[in-house]
Short mmCIF file of C-alpha atoms and ligand atoms in Angstrom, two decimals:
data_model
loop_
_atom_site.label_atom_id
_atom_site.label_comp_id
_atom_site.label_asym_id
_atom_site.label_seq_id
_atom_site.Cartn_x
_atom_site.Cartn_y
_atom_site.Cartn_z
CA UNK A 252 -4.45 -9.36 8.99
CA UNK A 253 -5.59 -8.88 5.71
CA UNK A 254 -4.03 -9.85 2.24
CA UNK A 255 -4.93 -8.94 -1.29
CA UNK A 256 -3.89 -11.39 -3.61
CA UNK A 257 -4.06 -10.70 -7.03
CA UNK A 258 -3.68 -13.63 -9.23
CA UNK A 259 -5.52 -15.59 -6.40
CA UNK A 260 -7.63 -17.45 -8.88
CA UNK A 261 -4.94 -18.97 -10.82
CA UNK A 262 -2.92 -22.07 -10.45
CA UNK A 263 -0.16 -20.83 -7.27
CA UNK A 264 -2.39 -17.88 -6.17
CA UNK A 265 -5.57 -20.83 -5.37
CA UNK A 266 -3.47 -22.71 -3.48
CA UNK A 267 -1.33 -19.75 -1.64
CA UNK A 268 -4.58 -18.43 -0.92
CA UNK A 269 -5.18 -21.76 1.00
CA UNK A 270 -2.42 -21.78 2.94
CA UNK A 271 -2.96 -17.87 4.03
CA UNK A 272 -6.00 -18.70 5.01
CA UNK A 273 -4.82 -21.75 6.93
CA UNK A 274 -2.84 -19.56 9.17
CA UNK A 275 -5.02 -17.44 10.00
CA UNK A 276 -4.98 -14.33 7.57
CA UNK A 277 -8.21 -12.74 6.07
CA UNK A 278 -7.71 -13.38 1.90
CA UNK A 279 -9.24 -11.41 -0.36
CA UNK A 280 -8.46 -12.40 -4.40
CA UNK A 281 -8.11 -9.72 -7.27
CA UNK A 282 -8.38 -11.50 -10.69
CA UNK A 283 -10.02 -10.34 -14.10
CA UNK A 284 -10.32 -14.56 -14.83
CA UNK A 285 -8.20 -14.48 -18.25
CA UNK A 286 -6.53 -17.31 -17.26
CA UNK A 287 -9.07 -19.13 -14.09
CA UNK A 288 -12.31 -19.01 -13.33
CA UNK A 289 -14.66 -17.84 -10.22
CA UNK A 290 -14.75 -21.75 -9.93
CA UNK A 291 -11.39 -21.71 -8.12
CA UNK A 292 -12.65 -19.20 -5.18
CA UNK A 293 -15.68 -21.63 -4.75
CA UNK A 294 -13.35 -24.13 -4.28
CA UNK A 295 -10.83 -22.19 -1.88
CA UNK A 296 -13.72 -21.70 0.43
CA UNK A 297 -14.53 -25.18 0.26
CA UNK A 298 -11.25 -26.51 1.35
CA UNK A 299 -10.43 -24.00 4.09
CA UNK A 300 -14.33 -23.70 5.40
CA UNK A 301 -13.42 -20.19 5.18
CA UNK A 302 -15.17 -16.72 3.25
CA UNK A 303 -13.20 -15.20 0.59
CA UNK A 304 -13.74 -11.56 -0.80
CA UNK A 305 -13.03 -11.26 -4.26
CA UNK A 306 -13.08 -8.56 -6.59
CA UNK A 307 -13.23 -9.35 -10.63
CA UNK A 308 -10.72 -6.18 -11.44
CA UNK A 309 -8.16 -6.08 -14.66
CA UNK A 310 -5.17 -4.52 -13.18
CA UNK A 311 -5.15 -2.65 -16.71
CA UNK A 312 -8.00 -0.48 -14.77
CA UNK A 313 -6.25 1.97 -12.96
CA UNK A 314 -9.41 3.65 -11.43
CA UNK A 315 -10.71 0.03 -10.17
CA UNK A 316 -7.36 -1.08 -8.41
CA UNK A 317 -7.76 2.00 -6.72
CA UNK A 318 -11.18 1.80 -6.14
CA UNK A 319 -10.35 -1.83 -4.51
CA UNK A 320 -7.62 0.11 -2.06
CA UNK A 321 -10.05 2.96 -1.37
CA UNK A 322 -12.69 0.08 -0.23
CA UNK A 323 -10.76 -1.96 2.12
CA UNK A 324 -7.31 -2.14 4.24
CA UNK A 325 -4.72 -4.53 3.32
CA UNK A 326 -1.67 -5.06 5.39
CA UNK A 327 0.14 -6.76 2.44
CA UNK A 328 -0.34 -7.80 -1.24
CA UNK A 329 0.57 -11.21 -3.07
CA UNK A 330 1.11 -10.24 -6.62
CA UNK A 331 0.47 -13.12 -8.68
CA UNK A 332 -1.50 -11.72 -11.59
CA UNK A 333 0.21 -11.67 -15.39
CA UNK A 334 0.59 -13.83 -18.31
CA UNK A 335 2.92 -16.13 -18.11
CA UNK A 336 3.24 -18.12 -21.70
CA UNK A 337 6.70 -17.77 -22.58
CA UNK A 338 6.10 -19.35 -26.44
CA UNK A 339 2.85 -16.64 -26.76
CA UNK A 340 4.95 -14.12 -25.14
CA UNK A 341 7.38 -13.77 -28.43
CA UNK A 342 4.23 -13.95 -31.14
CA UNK A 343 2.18 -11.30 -28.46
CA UNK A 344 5.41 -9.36 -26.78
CA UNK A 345 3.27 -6.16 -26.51
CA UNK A 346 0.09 -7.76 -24.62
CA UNK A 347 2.74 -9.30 -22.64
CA UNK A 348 4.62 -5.94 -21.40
CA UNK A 349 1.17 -4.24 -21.46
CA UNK A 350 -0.25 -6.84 -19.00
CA UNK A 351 2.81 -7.85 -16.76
CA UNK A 352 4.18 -4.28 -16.53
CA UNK A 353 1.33 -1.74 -16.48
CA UNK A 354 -0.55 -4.26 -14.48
CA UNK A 355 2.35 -4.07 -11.94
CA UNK A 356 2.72 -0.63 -12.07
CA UNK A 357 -1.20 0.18 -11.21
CA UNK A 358 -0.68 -2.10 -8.95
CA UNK A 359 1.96 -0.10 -7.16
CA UNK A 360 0.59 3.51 -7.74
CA UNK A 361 -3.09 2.09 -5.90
CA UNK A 362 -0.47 0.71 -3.16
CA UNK A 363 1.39 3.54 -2.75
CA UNK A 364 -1.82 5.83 -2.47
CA UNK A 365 -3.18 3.40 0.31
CA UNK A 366 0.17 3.64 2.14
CA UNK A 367 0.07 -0.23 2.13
CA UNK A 368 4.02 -0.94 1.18
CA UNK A 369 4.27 -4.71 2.05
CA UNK A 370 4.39 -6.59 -1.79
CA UNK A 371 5.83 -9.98 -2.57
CA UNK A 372 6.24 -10.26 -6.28
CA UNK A 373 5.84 -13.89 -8.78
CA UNK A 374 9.70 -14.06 -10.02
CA UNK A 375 11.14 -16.27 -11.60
CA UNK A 376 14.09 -18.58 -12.40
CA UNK A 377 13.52 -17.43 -15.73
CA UNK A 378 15.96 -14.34 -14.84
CA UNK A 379 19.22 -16.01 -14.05
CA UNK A 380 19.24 -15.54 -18.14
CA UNK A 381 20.86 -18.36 -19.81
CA UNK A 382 24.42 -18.30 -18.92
CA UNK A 383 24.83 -18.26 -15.41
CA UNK A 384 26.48 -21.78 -13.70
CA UNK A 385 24.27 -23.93 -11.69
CA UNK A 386 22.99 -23.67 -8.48
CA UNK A 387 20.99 -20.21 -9.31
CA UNK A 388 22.36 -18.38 -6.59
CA UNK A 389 19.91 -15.04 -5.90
CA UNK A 390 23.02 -12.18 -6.19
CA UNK A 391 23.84 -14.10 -9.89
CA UNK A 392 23.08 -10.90 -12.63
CA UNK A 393 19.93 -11.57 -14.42
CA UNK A 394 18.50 -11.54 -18.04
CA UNK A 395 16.14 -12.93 -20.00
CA UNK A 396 15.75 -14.90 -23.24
CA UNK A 397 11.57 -14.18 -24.02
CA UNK A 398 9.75 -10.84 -23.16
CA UNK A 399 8.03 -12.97 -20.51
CA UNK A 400 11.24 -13.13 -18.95
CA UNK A 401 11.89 -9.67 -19.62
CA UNK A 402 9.05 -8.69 -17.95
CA UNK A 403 9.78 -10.33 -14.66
CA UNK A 404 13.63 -8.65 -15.25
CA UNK A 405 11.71 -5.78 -15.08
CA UNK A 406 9.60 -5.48 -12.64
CA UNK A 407 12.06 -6.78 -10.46
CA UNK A 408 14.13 -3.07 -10.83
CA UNK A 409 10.63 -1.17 -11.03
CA UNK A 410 10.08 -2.71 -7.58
CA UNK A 411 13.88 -2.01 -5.99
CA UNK A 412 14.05 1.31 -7.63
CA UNK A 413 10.50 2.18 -5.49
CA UNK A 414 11.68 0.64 -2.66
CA UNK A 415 14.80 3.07 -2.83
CA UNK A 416 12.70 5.88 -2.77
CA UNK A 417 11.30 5.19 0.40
CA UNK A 418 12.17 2.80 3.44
CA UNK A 419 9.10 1.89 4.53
CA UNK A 420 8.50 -0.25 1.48
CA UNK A 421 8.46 -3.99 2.63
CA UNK A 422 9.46 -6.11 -1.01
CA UNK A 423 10.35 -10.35 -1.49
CA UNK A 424 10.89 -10.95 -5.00
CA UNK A 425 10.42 -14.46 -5.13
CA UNK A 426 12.21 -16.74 -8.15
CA UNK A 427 9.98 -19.81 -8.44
CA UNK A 428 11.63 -22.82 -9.93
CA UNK A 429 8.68 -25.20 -11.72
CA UNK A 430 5.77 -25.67 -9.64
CA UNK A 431 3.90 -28.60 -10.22
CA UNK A 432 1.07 -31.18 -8.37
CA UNK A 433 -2.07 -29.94 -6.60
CA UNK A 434 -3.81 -29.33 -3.26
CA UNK A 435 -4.16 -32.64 -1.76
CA UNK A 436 -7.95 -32.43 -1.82
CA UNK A 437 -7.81 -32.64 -6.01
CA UNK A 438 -10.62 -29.88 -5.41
CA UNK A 439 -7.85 -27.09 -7.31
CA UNK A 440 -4.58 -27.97 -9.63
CA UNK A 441 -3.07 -26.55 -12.48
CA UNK A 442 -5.91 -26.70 -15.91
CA UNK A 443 -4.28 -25.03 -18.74
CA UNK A 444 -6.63 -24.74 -21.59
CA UNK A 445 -5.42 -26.59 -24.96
CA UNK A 446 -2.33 -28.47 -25.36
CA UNK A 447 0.03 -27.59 -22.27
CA UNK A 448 3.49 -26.26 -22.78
CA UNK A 449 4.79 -27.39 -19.64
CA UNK A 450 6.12 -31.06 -18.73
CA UNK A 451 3.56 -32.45 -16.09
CA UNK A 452 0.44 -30.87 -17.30
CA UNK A 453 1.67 -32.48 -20.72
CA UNK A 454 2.11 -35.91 -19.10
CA UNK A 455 -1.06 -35.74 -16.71
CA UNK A 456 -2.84 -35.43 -20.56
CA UNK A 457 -1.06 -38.50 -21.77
CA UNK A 458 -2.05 -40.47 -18.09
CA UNK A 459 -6.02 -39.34 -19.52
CA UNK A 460 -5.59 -40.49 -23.13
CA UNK A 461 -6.26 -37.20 -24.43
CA UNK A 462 -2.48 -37.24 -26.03
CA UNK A 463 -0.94 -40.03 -27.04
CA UNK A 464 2.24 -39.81 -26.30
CA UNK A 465 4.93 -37.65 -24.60
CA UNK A 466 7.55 -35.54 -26.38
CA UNK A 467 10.74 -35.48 -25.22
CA UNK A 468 12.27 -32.44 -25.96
CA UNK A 469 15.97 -33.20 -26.31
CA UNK A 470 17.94 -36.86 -25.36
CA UNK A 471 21.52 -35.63 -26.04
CA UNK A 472 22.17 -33.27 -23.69
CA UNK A 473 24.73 -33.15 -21.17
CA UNK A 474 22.90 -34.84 -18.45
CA UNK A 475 22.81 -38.24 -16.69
CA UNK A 476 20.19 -39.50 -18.97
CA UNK A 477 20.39 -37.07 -21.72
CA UNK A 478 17.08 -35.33 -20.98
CA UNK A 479 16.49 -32.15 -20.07
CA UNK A 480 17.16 -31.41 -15.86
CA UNK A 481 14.86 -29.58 -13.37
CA UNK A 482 14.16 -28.29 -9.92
CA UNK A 483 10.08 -28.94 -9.48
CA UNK A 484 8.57 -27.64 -6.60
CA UNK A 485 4.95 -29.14 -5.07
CA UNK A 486 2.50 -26.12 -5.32
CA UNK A 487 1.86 -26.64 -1.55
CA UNK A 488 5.23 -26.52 -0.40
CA UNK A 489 5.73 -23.38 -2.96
CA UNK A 490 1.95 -21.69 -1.09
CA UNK A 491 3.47 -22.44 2.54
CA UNK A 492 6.92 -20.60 1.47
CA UNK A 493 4.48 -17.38 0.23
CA UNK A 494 3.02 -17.36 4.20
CA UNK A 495 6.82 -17.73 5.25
CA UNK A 496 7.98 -14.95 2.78
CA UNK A 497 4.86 -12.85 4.02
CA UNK A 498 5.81 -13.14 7.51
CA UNK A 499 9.10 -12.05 6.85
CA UNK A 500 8.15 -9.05 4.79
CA UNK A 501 5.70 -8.27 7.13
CA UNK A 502 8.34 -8.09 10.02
CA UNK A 503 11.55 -6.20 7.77
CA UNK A 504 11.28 -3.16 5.50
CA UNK A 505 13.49 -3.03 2.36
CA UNK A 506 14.46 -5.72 -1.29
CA UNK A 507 15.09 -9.20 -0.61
CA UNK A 508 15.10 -11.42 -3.80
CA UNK A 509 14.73 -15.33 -2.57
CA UNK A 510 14.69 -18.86 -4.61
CA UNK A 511 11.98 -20.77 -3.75
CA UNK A 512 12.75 -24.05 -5.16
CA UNK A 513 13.68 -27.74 -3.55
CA UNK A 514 17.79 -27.73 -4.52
CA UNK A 515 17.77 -30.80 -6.00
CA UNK A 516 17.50 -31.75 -10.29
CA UNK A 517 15.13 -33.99 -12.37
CA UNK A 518 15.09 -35.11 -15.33
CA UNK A 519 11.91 -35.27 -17.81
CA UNK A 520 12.60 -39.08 -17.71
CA UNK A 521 12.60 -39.35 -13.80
CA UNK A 522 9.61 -37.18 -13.80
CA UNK A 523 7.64 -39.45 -16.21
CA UNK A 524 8.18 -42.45 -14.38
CA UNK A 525 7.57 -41.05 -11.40
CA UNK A 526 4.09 -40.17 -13.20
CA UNK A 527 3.51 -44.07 -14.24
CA UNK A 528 3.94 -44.69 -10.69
CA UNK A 529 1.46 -42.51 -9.71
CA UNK A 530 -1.21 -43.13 -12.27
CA UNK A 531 -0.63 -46.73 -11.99
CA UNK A 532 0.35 -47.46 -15.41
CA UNK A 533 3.03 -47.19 -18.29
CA UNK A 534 3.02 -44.38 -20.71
CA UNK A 535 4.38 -44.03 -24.23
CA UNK A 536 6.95 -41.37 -24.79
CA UNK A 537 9.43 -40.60 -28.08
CA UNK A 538 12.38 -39.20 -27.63
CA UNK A 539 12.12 -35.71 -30.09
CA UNK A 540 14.47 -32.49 -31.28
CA UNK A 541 15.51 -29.88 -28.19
CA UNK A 542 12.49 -27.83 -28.11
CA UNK A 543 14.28 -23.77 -29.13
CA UNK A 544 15.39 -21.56 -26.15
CA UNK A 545 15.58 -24.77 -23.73
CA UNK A 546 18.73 -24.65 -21.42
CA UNK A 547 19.65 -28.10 -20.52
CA UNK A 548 19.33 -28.18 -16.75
CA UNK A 549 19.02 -25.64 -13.87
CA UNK A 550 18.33 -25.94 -10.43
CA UNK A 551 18.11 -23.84 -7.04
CA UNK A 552 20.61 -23.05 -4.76
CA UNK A 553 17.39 -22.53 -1.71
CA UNK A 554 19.83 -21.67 1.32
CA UNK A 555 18.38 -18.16 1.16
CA UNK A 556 15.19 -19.13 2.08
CA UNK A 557 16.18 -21.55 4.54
CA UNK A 558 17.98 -18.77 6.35
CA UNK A 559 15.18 -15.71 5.94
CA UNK A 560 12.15 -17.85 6.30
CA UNK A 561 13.49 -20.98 7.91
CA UNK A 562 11.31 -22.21 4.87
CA UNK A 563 12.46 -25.67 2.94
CA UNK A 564 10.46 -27.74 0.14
CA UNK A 565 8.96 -31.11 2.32
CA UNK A 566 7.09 -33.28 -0.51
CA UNK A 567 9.02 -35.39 -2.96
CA UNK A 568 8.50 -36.31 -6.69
CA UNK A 569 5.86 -39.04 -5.79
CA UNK A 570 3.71 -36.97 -4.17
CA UNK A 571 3.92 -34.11 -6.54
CA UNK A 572 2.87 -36.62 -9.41
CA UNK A 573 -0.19 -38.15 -6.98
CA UNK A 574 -1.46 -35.05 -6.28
CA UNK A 575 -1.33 -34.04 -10.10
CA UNK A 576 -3.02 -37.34 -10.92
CA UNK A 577 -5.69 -37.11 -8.09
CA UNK A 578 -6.47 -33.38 -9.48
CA UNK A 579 -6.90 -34.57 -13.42
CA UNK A 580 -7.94 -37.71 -12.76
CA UNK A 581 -11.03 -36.12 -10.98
CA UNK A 582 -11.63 -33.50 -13.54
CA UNK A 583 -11.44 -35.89 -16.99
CA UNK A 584 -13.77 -35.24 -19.70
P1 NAD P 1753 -2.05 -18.54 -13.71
O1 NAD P 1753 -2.24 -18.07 -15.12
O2 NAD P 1753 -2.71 -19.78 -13.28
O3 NAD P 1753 -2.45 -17.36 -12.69
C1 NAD P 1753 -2.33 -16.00 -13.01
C2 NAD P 1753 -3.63 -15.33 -12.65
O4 NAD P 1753 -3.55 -13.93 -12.95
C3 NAD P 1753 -4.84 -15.87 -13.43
O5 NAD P 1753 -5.88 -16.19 -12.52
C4 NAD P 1753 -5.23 -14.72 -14.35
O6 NAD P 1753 -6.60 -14.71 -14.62
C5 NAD P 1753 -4.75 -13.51 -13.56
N1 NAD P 1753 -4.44 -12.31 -14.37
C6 NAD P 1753 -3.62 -12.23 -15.44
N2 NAD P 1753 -3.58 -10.96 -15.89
C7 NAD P 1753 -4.39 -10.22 -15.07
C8 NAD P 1753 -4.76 -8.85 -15.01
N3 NAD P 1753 -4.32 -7.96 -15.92
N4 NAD P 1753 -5.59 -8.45 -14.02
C9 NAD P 1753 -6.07 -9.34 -13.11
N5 NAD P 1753 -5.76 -10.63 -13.13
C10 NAD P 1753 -4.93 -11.07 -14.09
O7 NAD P 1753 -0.46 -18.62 -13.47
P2 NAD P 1753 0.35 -19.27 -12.26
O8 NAD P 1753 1.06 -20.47 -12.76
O9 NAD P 1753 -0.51 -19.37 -11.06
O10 NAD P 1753 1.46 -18.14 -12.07
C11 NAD P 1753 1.28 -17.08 -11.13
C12 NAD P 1753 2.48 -16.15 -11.23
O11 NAD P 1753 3.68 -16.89 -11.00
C13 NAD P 1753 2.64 -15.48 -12.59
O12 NAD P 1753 3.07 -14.15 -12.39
C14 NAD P 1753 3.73 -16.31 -13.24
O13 NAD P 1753 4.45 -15.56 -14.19
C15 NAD P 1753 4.60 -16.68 -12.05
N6 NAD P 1753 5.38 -17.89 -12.26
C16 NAD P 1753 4.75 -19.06 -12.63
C17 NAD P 1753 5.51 -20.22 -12.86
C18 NAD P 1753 4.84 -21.51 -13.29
O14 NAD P 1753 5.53 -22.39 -13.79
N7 NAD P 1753 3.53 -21.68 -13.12
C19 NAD P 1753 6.90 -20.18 -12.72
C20 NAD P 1753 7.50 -18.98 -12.33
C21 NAD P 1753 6.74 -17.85 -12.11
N1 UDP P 1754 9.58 -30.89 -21.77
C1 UDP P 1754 9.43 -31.99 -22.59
N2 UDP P 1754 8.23 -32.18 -23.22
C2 UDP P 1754 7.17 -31.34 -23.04
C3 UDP P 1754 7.33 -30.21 -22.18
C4 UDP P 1754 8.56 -30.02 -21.57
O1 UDP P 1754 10.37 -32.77 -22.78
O2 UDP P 1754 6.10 -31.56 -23.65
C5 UDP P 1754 10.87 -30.69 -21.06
C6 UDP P 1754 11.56 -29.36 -21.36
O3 UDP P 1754 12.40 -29.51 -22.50
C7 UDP P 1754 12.35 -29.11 -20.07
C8 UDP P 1754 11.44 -29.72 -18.98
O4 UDP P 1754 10.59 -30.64 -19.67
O5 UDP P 1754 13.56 -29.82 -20.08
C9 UDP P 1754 10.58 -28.70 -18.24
O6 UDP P 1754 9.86 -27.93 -19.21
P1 UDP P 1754 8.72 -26.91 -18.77
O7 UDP P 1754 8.20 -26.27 -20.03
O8 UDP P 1754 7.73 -27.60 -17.91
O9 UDP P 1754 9.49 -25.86 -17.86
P2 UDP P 1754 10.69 -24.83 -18.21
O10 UDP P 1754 11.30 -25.23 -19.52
O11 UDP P 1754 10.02 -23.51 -18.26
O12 UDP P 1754 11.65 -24.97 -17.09
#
């Protein structure tokens, strides 16, 4: 079988593209680079031992999706592909509804066209909103609170509004909680560019010596150590539940919308020692103001995919944090 994944450069899609290819399905990777490099499909090959197509296409470019479709088969698609910065997303809300939406929606039309009707969609946690009760629990209503989270509210009723229109439609909408660590080989990880918004990216920098400290965003909330609670997810064990959601699309027709996340909380202190551990030595950190739009703690309820995909997260903290160090240790300076 053969999947299209668009995104497949970037941080998830590298290492979901690993584990496809690990069980056996033919990979081919749709990405336009703006946030990865050809780099990462060297480096997919050189893990697996396995060939790769991949086509540099902006999703923007209606005619070249198509053209993609019109080129080769695809018994399902892994969409991946959008921008994903949810601070840039309120300066740039217009690039980020142009790329995230009409991206998805060529997307779909070149699909539809190609009668291939098998999609599982990058959610997010980000729509449970910010005042539903913890565990997320998938039927929960959802919102937003940045037009990056709008756009994944929206897509999510652009795809179950298509799927209503016809049955054959096969669609997972998958609500990552925060992925984190690398492929165990350090050969792909998670590089953002620049100073990273997100917590373990942040600390792997401080581990390096290229920041000198952590920031804390918050020490007063309501939380057993006043910091700031949750539910990471190893990017492997996030790339083997894509294969299990796959499978599962592959084999049912119809909307499913699934949390992919471990069930259990962690605080930004936990998670920074956890990093000391791994790098082998102690960090500074300084405990600063709530960082705007942060909801204290949130975690998965993941019974849902236990029961569709018989799919649970295996790696702990430790191991999220070694792989992370293994990956940015080996690409310093
Ligand atoms: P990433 O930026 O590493 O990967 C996204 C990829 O999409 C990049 O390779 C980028 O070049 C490509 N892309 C963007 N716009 C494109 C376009 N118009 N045409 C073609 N390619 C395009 O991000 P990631 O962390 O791997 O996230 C993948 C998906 O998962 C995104 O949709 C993101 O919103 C979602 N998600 C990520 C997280 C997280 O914390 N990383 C959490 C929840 C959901
Ligand atoms: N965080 C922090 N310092 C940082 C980045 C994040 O204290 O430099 C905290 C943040 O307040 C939140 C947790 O770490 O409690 C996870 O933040 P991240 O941005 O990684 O994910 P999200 O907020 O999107 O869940």
């Amino acid at each position: 079988m053969r999947i299209l994944v668009t995104g497949g450069a970037g941080f998830i899609g590298s290492h979901t593209c690993v584990s496809l290819l690990e069980s056996g399905y033919e990979v081919a990777v749709l990405d336009n680079y703006v946030n990865s490099s050809p780099a990462a499909v060297a480096a997919i090959e050189q893990i697996t031992g396995k060939k790769v197509l991949a086509y540099e296409v902006d999703l923007l470019d209606l005619e070249a999706v198509q053209a993609v479709f019109q080129k080769d088969h695809f018994d399902g698609v892994i969409h991946f592909a959008g921008l994903k910065a949810v601070g840039e997303s309120v300066s740039k809300p217009l690039e980020y509804y142009h790329n995230n939406i009409t991206g998805s929606l060529n997307l779909c039309r070149a699909m539809r066209e190609a009668d291939c009707k098998v999609l599982v969609f990058s959610s997010s946690a980000t729509v449970y909103g910010p005042v539903n009760p913890i565990p997320y629990v998938e039927g929960m209503p959802t919102s937003a609170t940045s037009p990056y989270g709008w756009t994944k509210v929206m897509i999510e009723q652009m795809l179950t509004d298509l799927a209503a229109t016809d049955p054959a439609w096969s669609i997972s909408l998958l609500r990552y909680f925060n992925p984190v660590g690398a492929h165990e080989s350090g050969l792909i990880g998670e590089a953002p560019n620049g100073i990273p918004n997100n917590l373990m990216p942040y600390i792997a920098k401080v581990a390096t010596g290229e920041l000198p400290y952590l920031r804390v965003f918050g020490g007063d909330y309501d939380t057993p150590d006043g910091t700031g609670v949750r539910d990471y997810i190893h990017v492997m064990d996030l790339a083997e539940g894509h294969v299990k959601a796959l499978e599962y699309a592959l084999s049912h027709t119809g909307v499913e919308a699934v949390n992919l996340g471990s069930g259990k909380g962690t605080s930004v202190l936990e998670l920074f020692h956890a990093y000391e551990r791994a790098c082998g030595k102690e960090l500074a950190y300084q405990i600063c103001p709530r960082r705007a739009g942060d909801l204290p703690a949130f975690w998965a309820d993941p019974r849902k995919a236990e029961a569709l995909y018989h799919w649970h997260t295996t790696r702990d903290l430790d191991s999220m944090c070694r792989d992370s160090w293994r990956f940015t240790s080996s690409h310093m300076g």
